PDB file of C-alpha atoms in Angstrom:
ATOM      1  CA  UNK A   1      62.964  -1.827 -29.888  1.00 93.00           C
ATOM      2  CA  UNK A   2      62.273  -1.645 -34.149  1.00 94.00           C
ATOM      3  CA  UNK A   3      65.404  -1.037 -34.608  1.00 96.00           C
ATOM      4  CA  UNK A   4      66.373  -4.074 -32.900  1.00 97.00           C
ATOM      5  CA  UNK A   5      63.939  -6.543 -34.346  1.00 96.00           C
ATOM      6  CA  UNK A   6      65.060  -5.014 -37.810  1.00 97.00           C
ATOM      7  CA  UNK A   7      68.627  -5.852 -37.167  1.00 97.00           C
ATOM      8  CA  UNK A   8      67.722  -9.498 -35.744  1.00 97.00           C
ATOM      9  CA  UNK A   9      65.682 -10.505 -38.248  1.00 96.00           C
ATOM     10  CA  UNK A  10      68.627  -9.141 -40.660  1.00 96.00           C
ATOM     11  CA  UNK A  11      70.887 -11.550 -39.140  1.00 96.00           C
ATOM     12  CA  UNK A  12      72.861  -9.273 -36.190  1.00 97.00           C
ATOM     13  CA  UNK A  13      73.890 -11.388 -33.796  1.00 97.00           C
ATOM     14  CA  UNK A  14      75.645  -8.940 -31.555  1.00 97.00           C
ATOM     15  CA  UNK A  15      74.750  -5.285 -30.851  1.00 98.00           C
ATOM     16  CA  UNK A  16      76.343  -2.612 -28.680  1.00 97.00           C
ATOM     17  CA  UNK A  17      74.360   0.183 -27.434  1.00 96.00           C
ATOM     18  CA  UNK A  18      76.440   3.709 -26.469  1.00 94.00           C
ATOM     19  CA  UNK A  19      74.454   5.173 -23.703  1.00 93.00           C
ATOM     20  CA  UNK A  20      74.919   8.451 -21.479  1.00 88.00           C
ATOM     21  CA  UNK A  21      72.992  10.280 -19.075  1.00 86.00           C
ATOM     22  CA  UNK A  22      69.902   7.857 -17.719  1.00 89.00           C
ATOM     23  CA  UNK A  23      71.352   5.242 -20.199  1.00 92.00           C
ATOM     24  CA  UNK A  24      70.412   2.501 -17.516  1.00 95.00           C
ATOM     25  CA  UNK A  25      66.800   3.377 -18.337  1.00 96.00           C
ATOM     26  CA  UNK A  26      67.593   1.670 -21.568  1.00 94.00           C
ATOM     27  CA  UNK A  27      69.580  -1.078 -20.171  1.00 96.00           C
ATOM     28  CA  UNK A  28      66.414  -2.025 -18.255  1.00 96.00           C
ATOM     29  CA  UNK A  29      63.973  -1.550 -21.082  1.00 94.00           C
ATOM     30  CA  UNK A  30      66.356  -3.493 -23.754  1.00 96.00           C
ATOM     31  CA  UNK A  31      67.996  -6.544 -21.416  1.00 96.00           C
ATOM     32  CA  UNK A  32      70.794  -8.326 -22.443  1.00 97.00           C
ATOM     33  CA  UNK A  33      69.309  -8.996 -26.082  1.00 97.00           C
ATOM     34  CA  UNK A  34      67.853 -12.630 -25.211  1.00 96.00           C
ATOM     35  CA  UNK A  35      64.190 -12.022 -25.806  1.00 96.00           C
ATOM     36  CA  UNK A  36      65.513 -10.468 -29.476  1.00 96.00           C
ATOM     37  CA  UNK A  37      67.993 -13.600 -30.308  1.00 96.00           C
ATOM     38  CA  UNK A  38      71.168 -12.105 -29.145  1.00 97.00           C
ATOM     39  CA  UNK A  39      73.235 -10.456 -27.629  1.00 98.00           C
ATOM     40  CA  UNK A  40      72.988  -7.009 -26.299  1.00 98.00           C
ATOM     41  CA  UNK A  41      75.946  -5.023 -24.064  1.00 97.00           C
ATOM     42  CA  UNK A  42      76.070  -1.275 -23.364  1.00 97.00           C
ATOM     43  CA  UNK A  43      78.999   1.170 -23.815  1.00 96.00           C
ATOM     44  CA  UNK A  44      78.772   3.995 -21.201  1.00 94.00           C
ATOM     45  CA  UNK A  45      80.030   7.627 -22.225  1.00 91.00           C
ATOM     46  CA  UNK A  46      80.977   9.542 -19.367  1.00 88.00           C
ATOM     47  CA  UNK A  47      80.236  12.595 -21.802  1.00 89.00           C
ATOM     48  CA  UNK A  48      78.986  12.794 -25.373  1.00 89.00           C
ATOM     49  CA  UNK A  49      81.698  11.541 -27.708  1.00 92.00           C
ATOM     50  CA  UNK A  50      79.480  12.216 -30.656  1.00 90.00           C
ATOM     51  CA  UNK A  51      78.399   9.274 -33.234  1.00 87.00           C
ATOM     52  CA  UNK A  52      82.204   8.021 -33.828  1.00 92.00           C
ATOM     53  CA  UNK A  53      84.001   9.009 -31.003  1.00 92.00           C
ATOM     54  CA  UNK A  54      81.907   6.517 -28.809  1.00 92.00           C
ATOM     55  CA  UNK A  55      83.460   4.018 -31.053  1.00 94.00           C
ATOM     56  CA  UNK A  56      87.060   4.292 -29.696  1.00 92.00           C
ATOM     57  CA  UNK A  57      85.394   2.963 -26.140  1.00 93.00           C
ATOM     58  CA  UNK A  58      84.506  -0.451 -28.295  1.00 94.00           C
ATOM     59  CA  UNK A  59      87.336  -0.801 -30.873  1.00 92.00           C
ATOM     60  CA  UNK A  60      88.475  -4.092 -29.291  1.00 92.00           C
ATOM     61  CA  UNK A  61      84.970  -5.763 -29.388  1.00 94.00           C
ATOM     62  CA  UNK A  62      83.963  -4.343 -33.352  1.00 94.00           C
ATOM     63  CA  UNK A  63      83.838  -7.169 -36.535  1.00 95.00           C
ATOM     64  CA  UNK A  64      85.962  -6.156 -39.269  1.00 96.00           C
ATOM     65  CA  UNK A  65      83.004  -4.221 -41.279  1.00 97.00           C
ATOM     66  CA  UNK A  66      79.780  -3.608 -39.041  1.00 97.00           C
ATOM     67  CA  UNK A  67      76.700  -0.606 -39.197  1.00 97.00           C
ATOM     68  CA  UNK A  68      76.521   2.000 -36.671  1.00 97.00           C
ATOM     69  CA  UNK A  69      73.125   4.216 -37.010  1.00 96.00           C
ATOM     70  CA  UNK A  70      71.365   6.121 -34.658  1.00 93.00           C
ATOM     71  CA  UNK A  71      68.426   4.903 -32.399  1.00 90.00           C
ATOM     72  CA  UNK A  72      65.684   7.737 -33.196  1.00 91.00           C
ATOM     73  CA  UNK A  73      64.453   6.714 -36.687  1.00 94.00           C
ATOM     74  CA  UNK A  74      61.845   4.709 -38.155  1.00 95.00           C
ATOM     75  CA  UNK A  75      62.786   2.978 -41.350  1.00 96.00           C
ATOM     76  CA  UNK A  76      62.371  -0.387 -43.587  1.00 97.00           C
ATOM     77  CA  UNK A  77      66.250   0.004 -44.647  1.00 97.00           C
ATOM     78  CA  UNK A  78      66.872  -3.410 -46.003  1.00 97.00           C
ATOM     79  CA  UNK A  79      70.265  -3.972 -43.840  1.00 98.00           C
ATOM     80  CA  UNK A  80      71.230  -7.037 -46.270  1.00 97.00           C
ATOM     81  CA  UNK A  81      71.054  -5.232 -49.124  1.00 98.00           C
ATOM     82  CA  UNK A  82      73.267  -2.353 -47.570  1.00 98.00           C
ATOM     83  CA  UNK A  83      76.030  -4.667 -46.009  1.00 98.00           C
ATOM     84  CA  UNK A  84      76.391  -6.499 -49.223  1.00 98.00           C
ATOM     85  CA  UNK A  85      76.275  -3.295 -51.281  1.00 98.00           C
ATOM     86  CA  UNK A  86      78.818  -2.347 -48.912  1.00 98.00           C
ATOM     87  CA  UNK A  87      81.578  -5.150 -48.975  1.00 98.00           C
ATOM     88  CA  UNK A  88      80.738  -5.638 -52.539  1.00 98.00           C
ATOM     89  CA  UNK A  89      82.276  -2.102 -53.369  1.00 97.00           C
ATOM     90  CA  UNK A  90      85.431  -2.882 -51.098  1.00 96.00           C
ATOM     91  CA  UNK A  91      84.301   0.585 -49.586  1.00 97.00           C
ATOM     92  CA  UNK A  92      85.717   2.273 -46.113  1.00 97.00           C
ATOM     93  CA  UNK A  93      82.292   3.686 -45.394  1.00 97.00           C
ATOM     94  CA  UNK A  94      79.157   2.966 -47.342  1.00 98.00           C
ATOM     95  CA  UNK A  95      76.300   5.792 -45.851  1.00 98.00           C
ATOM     96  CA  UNK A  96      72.765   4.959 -46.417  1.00 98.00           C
ATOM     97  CA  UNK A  97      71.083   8.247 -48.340  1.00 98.00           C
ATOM     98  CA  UNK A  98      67.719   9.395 -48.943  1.00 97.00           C
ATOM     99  CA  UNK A  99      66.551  12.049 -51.350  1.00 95.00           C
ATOM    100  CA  UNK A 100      64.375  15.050 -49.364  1.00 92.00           C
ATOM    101  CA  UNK A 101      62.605  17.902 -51.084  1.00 90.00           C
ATOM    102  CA  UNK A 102      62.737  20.796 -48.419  1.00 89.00           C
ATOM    103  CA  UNK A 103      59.791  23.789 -49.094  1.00 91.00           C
ATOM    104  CA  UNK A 104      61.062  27.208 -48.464  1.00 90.00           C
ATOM    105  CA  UNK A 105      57.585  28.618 -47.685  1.00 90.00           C
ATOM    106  CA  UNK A 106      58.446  32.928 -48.274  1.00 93.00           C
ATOM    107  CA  UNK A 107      59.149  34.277 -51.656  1.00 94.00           C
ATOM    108  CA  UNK A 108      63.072  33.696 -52.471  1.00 93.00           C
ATOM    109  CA  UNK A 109      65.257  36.848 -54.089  1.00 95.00           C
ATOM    110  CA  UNK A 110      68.634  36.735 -55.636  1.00 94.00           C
ATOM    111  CA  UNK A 111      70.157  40.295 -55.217  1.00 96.00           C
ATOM    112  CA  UNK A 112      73.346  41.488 -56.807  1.00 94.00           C
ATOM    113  CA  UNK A 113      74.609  44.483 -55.476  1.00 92.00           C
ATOM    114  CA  UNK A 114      70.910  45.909 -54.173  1.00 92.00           C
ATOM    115  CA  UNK A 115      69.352  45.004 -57.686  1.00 94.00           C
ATOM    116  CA  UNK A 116      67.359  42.096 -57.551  1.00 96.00           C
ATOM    117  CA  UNK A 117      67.638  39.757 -60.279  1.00 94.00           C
ATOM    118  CA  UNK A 118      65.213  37.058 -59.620  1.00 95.00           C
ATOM    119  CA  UNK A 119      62.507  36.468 -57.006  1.00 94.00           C
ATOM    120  CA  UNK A 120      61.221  32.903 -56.530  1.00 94.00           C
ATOM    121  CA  UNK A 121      57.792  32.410 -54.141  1.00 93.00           C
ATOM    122  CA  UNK A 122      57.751  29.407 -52.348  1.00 92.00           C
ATOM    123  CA  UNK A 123      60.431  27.372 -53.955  1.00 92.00           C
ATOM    124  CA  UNK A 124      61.351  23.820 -53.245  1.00 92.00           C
ATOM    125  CA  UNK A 125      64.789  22.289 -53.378  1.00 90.00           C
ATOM    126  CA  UNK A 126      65.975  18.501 -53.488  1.00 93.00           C
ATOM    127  CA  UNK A 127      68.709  17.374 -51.263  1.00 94.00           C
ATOM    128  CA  UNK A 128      70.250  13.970 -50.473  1.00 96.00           C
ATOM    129  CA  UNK A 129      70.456  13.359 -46.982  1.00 96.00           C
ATOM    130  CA  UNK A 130      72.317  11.013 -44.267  1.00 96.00           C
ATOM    131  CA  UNK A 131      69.302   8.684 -42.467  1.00 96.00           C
ATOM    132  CA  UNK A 132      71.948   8.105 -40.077  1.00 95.00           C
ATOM    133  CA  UNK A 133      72.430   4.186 -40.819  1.00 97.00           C
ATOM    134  CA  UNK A 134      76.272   3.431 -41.700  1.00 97.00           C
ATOM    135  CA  UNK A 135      78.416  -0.037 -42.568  1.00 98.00           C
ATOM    136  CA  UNK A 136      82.258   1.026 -42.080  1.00 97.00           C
ATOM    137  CA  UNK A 137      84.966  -0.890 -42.144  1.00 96.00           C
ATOM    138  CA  UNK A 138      86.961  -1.112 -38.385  1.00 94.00           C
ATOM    139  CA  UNK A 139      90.541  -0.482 -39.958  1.00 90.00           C
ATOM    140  CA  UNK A 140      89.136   2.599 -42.378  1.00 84.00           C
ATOM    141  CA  UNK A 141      88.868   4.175 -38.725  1.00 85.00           C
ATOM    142  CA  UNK A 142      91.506   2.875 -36.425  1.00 88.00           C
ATOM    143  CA  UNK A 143      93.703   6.000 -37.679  1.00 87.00           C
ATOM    144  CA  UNK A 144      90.781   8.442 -36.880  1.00 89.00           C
ATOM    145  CA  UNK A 145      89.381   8.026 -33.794  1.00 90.00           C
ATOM    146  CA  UNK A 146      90.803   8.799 -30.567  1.00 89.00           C
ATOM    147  CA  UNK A 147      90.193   7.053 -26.946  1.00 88.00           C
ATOM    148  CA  UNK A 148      87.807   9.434 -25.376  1.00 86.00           C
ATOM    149  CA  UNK A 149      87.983  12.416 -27.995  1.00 91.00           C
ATOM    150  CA  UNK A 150      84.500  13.567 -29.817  1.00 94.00           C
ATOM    151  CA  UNK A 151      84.310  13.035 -33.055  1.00 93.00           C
ATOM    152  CA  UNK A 152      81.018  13.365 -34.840  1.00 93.00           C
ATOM    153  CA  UNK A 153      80.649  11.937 -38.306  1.00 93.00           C
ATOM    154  CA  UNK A 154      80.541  15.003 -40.810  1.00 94.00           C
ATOM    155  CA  UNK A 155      84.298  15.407 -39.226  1.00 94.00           C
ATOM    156  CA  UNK A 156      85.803  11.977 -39.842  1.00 94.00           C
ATOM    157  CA  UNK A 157      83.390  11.748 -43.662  1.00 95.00           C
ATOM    158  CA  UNK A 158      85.756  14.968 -44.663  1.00 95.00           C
ATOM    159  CA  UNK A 159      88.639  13.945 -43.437  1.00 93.00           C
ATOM    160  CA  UNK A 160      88.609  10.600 -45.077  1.00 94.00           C
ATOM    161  CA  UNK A 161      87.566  11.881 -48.320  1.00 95.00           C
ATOM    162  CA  UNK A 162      90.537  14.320 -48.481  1.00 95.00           C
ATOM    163  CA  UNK A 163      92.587  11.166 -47.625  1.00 93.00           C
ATOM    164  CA  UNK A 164      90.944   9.310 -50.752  1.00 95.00           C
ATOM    165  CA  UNK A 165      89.492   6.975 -48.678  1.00 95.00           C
ATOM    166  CA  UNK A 166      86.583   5.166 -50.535  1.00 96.00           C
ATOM    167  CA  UNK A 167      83.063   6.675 -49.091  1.00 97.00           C
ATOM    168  CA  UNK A 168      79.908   5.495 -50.846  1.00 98.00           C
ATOM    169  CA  UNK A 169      76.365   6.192 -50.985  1.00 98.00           C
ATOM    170  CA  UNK A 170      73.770   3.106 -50.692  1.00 98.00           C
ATOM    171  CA  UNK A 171      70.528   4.655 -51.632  1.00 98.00           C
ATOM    172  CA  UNK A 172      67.382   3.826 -49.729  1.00 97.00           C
ATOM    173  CA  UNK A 173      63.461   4.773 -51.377  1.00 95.00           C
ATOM    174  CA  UNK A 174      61.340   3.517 -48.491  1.00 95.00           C
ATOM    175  CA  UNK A 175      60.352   5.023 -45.196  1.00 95.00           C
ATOM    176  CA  UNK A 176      62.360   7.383 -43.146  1.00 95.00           C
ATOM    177  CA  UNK A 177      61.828   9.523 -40.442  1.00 92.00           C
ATOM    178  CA  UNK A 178      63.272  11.112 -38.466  1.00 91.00           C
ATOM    179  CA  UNK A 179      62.414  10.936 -34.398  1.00 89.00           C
ATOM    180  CA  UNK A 180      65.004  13.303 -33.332  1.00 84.00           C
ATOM    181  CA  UNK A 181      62.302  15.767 -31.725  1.00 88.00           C
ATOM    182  CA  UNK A 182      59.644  15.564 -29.519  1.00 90.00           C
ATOM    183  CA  UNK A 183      57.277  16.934 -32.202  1.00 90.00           C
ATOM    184  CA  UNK A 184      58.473  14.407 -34.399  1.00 88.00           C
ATOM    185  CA  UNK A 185      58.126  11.520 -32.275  1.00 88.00           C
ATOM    186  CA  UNK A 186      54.526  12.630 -31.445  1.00 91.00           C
ATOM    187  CA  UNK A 187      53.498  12.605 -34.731  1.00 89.00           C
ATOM    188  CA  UNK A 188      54.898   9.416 -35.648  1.00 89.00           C
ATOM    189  CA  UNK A 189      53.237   7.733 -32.502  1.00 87.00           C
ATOM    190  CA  UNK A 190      49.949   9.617 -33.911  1.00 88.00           C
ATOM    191  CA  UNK A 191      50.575   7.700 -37.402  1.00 91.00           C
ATOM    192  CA  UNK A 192      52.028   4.264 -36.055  1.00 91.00           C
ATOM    193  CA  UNK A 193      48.409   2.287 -37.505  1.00 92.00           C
ATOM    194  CA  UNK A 194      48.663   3.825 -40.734  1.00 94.00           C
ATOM    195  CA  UNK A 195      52.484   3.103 -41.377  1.00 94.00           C
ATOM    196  CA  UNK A 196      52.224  -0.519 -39.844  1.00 93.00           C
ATOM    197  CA  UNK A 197      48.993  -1.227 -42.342  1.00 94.00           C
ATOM    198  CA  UNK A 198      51.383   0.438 -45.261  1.00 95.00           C
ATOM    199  CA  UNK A 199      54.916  -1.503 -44.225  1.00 95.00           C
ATOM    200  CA  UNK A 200      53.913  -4.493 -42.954  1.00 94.00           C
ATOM    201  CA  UNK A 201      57.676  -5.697 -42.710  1.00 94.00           C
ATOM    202  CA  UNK A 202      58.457  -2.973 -39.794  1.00 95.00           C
ATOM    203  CA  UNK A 203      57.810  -4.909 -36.908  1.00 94.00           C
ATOM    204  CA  UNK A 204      55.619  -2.180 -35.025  1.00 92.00           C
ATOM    205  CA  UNK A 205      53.952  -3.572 -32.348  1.00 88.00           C
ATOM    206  CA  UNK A 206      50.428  -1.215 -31.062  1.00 82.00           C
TER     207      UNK A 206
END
């Protein structure tokens, strides 16, 4: 339902929504799109086709550049400043990126041939991470997707690359997290005040 009001008040007019197993629980929570400002239909996968393989169900209906992202995160990704980021650098796929510091909490040894040359405690390590918000361009893909066949996005990312295709990274420094668990999502829903006092512009309703 954020996710949704994001993308309205970013100017989506029309959203699809790849469901699966109890997807019509969704269909009845979400509606048609009306009480959002547009328009909302619902792609069925008999079985997961993974984050781009659903796409090849919905080829026909896609604009010529348009996001896909995942429905378990809680964000203020400014979806303007993505898209025009996006068409701006002419690119195939543009995929939104976060920087995360991950804390290895044991003592860390690196060990060449049983002598250990260096021993670390508790070290922390910066990565840069998929959020799992995309813009892609529909004919960047046409080639790569296949009616019905999973394809999940890590596969299609290196196989475009080692075609040359142009992938870029849009950046985002606000909020993200990640509701992929049900620890996670517990947490957030334990937090949900606090982060609508501190990002006003989510549209979190208690």
């Amino acid at each position: 339902d954020i996710n949704i009001r994001q993308l309205a008040s970013s100017g989506v007019k029309d959203i699809i929504i790849a469901v699966g197993y109890l997807g019509e629980l969704i269909q009845n929570a979400i509606g048609d799109g009306s009480k959002y400002g547009l328009t909302i239909k619902y792609s069925y996968e008999d079985s997961p086709l993974g984050t781009v393989g659903g796409l090849s169900l919905i080829l026909d209906s896609l604009k010529n550049d348009f996001f896909v992202m995942n429905g378990d995160i809680l964000h203020n990704l400014n979806f303007n400043s993505l898209f025009s980021q996006h068409i701006s650098n002419q690119a195939d796929i543009t995929i939104t990126t976060y920087k995360q510091t991950h804390n290895i909490r044991l003592g860390v040894l690196e060990v060449e041939q049983e002598k250990i040359i260096s021993y670390t405690e508790k070290p922390s390590k910066n990565f840069i991470v998929s959020i799992g918000v995309y813009a892609i361009k529909k004919n960047a893909i046409e080639n790569y997707v296949r009616t019905k066949e999973y394809l999940d996005f890590p596969n299609l990312i290196n196989k475009m690359i080692k075609k040359d295709k142009d992938i870029f990274s849009y950046m985002h420094n606000g909020l993200w997290k990640d509701l992929g668990t049900t620890e996670d999502y517990i947490d957030i829903t334990d937090k949900l005040k606090e982060i609508k006092e501190t990002y006003p512009e989510i549209p979190i309703i208690l």
